[in-house]
Amino acid sequence: MQTETHSKVTGDSPNGLALVEAEIARACKDARRERSSVTLIAVSKTFESDAISPVIASGQRVFGENRVQEAKAKWPGLISAHPGIELHLIGPLQSNKAKEAVALFDAIHSVDRPSICEALAKELAKQIVKQDRKPLLFVQLNTGEEPQKAGVIPREADAFISSCRDKYGLEISGLMCIPPVDEPPAAHFALTAKIAARNGLKLLSMGMSADFATAIQLGATHVRVGSAIFGHR
Ligand SMILES: *Cc1c(COP(=O)(O)O)cnc(C)c1O
């Protein structure tokens, strides 16, 4: 019964979103999880509004972008035309963009160093006075300890999460990871889940087009899927 492969999910199909939804439903069933326990973030980076609109029309409401500037150029129009859009920043954040990021995004998945914590804490303090913009925050882990990659390495994770909370007063909701491309992802997902559990964090942002079913099996609450929905970049 379980002989279909995940490679059937490709964005070259006319309806990538429907295939991804079907695969998520199946992964949830296999893992005995409720479909509602997994949020699909449709990663629309590099795609223009005319590619994004049909996906919104199909019912998708949660989207991910990896650059603040690109998102600022594309999304305000789409957001005002379609109430209920939720936008997630999944790429690196520079501290001088913290203000714009807090204004536009409902979640930030790339908290990974003190300068970002400081900038976010400052912005959030202002925002709370003005209006209630309070994005969900995820700490990004570099589970493969890859020098070119952003994220906190596993042995520094507990101390970093504590400092986010105690030193900067940030409410951290979860962890995010991007496993090395040349390794099976399962061990990285499992490690991320373990670090989250021992720090009392409930949300896990893990799994992309190639491996979101594995991530769901290992507890992902947010999967970030781009090319399987939108096609190749
Ligand atoms: C681009 C990107 C994704 C989506 O990748 P796909 O392989 O296209 O699904 C997920 N997470 C992050 C952090 C990304 O930058």
PDB file of C-alpha atoms in Angstrom, residues 6-121:
ATOM      1  CA  HIS A   6       7.715  11.053  -2.335  1.00  0.00           C
ATOM      2  CA  SER A   7       9.415  11.978  -5.576  1.00  0.00           C
ATOM      3  CA  LYS A   8       5.993  12.149  -7.219  1.00  0.00           C
ATOM      4  CA  VAL A   9       5.485  15.463  -5.499  1.00  0.00           C
ATOM      5  CA  THR A  10       6.992  17.958  -7.901  1.00  0.00           C
ATOM      6  CA  GLY A  11       6.155  21.524  -8.713  1.00  0.00           C
ATOM      7  CA  ASP A  12       6.118  20.811 -12.419  1.00  0.00           C
ATOM      8  CA  SER A  13       2.662  19.400 -11.950  1.00  0.00           C
ATOM      9  CA  PRO A  14      -0.198  21.817 -12.616  1.00  0.00           C
ATOM     10  CA  ASN A  15      -1.373  21.559  -9.042  1.00  0.00           C
ATOM     11  CA  GLY A  16       1.603  21.230  -6.763  1.00  0.00           C
ATOM     12  CA  LEU A  17      -0.385  22.448  -3.766  1.00  0.00           C
ATOM     13  CA  ALA A  18      -2.925  19.630  -4.019  1.00  0.00           C
ATOM     14  CA  LEU A  19      -0.170  17.012  -4.240  1.00  0.00           C
ATOM     15  CA  VAL A  20       1.636  18.477  -1.248  1.00  0.00           C
ATOM     16  CA  GLU A  21      -1.628  18.601   0.718  1.00  0.00           C
ATOM     17  CA  ALA A  22      -2.282  14.944  -0.099  1.00  0.00           C
ATOM     18  CA  GLU A  23       1.211  13.977   1.003  1.00  0.00           C
ATOM     19  CA  ILE A  24       0.861  15.925   4.263  1.00  0.00           C
ATOM     20  CA  ALA A  25      -2.479  14.244   4.949  1.00  0.00           C
ATOM     21  CA  ARG A  26      -0.917  10.841   4.377  1.00  0.00           C
ATOM     22  CA  ALA A  27       2.128  11.609   6.541  1.00  0.00           C
ATOM     23  CA  CYS A  28      -0.155  12.790   9.359  1.00  0.00           C
ATOM     24  CA  LYS A  29      -2.233   9.634   9.104  1.00  0.00           C
ATOM     25  CA  ASP A  30       0.874   7.419   9.141  1.00  0.00           C
ATOM     26  CA  ALA A  31       2.176   9.258  12.204  1.00  0.00           C
ATOM     27  CA  ARG A  32      -1.283   9.198  13.865  1.00  0.00           C
ATOM     28  CA  ARG A  33      -1.315  12.962  14.014  1.00  0.00           C
ATOM     29  CA  GLU A  34      -4.150  15.376  13.342  1.00  0.00           C
ATOM     30  CA  ARG A  35      -3.808  17.267  10.054  1.00  0.00           C
ATOM     31  CA  SER A  36      -4.412  20.447  12.037  1.00  0.00           C
ATOM     32  CA  SER A  37      -1.188  19.849  14.016  1.00  0.00           C
ATOM     33  CA  VAL A  38       0.902  20.682  10.931  1.00  0.00           C
ATOM     34  CA  THR A  39       1.005  24.122   9.303  1.00  0.00           C
ATOM     35  CA  LEU A  40       2.025  24.204   5.658  1.00  0.00           C
ATOM     36  CA  ILE A  41       4.137  27.270   4.872  1.00  0.00           C
ATOM     37  CA  ALA A  42       4.125  27.776   1.087  1.00  0.00           C
ATOM     38  CA  VAL A  43       7.564  29.240   0.324  1.00  0.00           C
ATOM     39  CA  SER A  44       7.044  31.803  -2.423  1.00  0.00           C
ATOM     40  CA  LYS A  45      10.573  33.306  -2.561  1.00  0.00           C
ATOM     41  CA  THR A  46      11.611  34.392  -6.087  1.00  0.00           C
ATOM     42  CA  PHE A  47       8.023  33.997  -7.378  1.00  0.00           C
ATOM     43  CA  GLU A  48       5.991  37.023  -8.454  1.00  0.00           C
ATOM     44  CA  SER A  49       2.463  37.897  -7.409  1.00  0.00           C
ATOM     45  CA  ASP A  50       0.948  36.325 -10.521  1.00  0.00           C
ATOM     46  CA  ALA A  51       2.396  32.947  -9.513  1.00  0.00           C
ATOM     47  CA  ILE A  52       1.302  33.401  -5.891  1.00  0.00           C
ATOM     48  CA  SER A  53      -2.304  34.512  -6.549  1.00  0.00           C
ATOM     49  CA  PRO A  54      -3.524  31.128  -7.861  1.00  0.00           C
ATOM     50  CA  VAL A  55      -2.127  29.421  -4.764  1.00  0.00           C
ATOM     51  CA  ILE A  56      -4.019  31.890  -2.572  1.00  0.00           C
ATOM     52  CA  ALA A  57      -7.118  31.256  -4.706  1.00  0.00           C
ATOM     53  CA  SER A  58      -6.733  27.524  -3.977  1.00  0.00           C
ATOM     54  CA  GLY A  59      -7.119  28.296  -0.301  1.00  0.00           C
ATOM     55  CA  GLN A  60      -3.531  28.506   0.954  1.00  0.00           C
ATOM     56  CA  ARG A  61      -3.091  31.290   3.513  1.00  0.00           C
ATOM     57  CA  VAL A  62       0.351  30.766   5.110  1.00  0.00           C
ATOM     58  CA  PHE A  63       3.392  31.823   3.076  1.00  0.00           C
ATOM     59  CA  GLY A  64       7.142  32.030   3.632  1.00  0.00           C
ATOM     60  CA  GLU A  65       9.744  34.410   2.242  1.00  0.00           C
ATOM     61  CA  ASN A  66      13.450  34.483   2.909  1.00  0.00           C
ATOM     62  CA  ARG A  67      14.238  38.164   2.280  1.00  0.00           C
ATOM     63  CA  VAL A  68      12.664  41.126   4.019  1.00  0.00           C
ATOM     64  CA  GLN A  69      13.081  43.466   1.015  1.00  0.00           C
ATOM     65  CA  GLU A  70      11.579  41.020  -1.462  1.00  0.00           C
ATOM     66  CA  ALA A  71       8.627  40.374   0.844  1.00  0.00           C
ATOM     67  CA  LYS A  72       8.053  44.102   1.336  1.00  0.00           C
ATOM     68  CA  ALA A  73       7.872  44.589  -2.412  1.00  0.00           C
ATOM     69  CA  LYS A  74       5.489  41.692  -3.062  1.00  0.00           C
ATOM     70  CA  TRP A  75       3.213  41.132  -0.100  1.00  0.00           C
ATOM     71  CA  PRO A  76       1.483  44.324   1.107  1.00  0.00           C
ATOM     72  CA  GLY A  77      -0.711  44.334  -2.041  1.00  0.00           C
ATOM     73  CA  LEU A  78      -1.518  40.636  -1.774  1.00  0.00           C
ATOM     74  CA  ILE A  79      -2.260  40.936   1.945  1.00  0.00           C
ATOM     75  CA  SER A  80      -4.722  43.787   1.490  1.00  0.00           C
ATOM     76  CA  ALA A  81      -6.463  41.909  -1.329  1.00  0.00           C
ATOM     77  CA  HIS A  82      -6.718  38.661   0.665  1.00  0.00           C
ATOM     78  CA  PRO A  83      -7.553  38.960   4.357  1.00  0.00           C
ATOM     79  CA  GLY A  84      -6.155  36.271   6.615  1.00  0.00           C
ATOM     80  CA  ILE A  85      -2.732  35.871   5.014  1.00  0.00           C
ATOM     81  CA  GLU A  86      -0.002  34.815   7.461  1.00  0.00           C
ATOM     82  CA  LEU A  87       3.575  35.614   6.423  1.00  0.00           C
ATOM     83  CA  HIS A  88       6.667  33.845   7.804  1.00  0.00           C
ATOM     84  CA  LEU A  89      10.281  35.016   7.508  1.00  0.00           C
ATOM     85  CA  ILE A  90      12.350  31.859   6.994  1.00  0.00           C
ATOM     86  CA  GLY A  91      15.620  33.458   5.847  1.00  0.00           C
ATOM     87  CA  PRO A  92      18.356  35.356   7.647  1.00  0.00           C
ATOM     88  CA  LEU A  93      17.450  38.583   9.426  1.00  0.00           C
ATOM     89  CA  GLN A  94      19.840  41.523   9.733  1.00  0.00           C
ATOM     90  CA  SER A  95      19.390  43.549  12.899  1.00  0.00           C
ATOM     91  CA  ASN A  96      18.853  46.757  10.881  1.00  0.00           C
ATOM     92  CA  LYS A  97      15.803  45.073   9.268  1.00  0.00           C
ATOM     93  CA  ALA A  98      14.195  44.055  12.556  1.00  0.00           C
ATOM     94  CA  LYS A  99      11.702  46.919  12.460  1.00  0.00           C
ATOM     95  CA  GLU A 100      10.474  46.061   8.962  1.00  0.00           C
ATOM     96  CA  ALA A 101      10.423  42.365   9.784  1.00  0.00           C
ATOM     97  CA  VAL A 102       8.279  42.860  12.887  1.00  0.00           C
ATOM     98  CA  ALA A 103       5.920  45.102  10.908  1.00  0.00           C
ATOM     99  CA  LEU A 104       5.380  42.606   8.075  1.00  0.00           C
ATOM    100  CA  PHE A 105       5.874  39.069   9.378  1.00  0.00           C
ATOM    101  CA  ASP A 106       3.708  36.923  11.663  1.00  0.00           C
ATOM    102  CA  ALA A 107       6.614  34.591  12.441  1.00  0.00           C
ATOM    103  CA  ILE A 108      10.412  34.800  12.292  1.00  0.00           C
ATOM    104  CA  HIS A 109      12.239  31.465  11.970  1.00  0.00           C
ATOM    105  CA  SER A 110      15.829  32.747  11.988  1.00  0.00           C
ATOM    106  CA  VAL A 111      16.644  33.997  15.483  1.00  0.00           C
ATOM    107  CA  ASP A 112      20.242  32.858  15.884  1.00  0.00           C
ATOM    108  CA  ARG A 113      22.445  35.517  17.488  1.00  0.00           C
ATOM    109  CA  PRO A 114      22.514  38.123  20.251  1.00  0.00           C
ATOM    110  CA  SER A 115      22.411  41.120  17.882  1.00  0.00           C
ATOM    111  CA  ILE A 116      19.115  39.856  16.429  1.00  0.00           C
ATOM    112  CA  CYS A 117      17.700  39.219  19.896  1.00  0.00           C
ATOM    113  CA  GLU A 118      18.621  42.731  20.945  1.00  0.00           C
ATOM    114  CA  ALA A 119      17.100  44.317  17.825  1.00  0.00           C
ATOM    115  CA  LEU A 120      13.914  42.248  18.120  1.00  0.00           C
ATOM    116  CA  ALA A 121      13.539  43.007  21.816  1.00  0.00           C
TER     117      ALA A 121
END
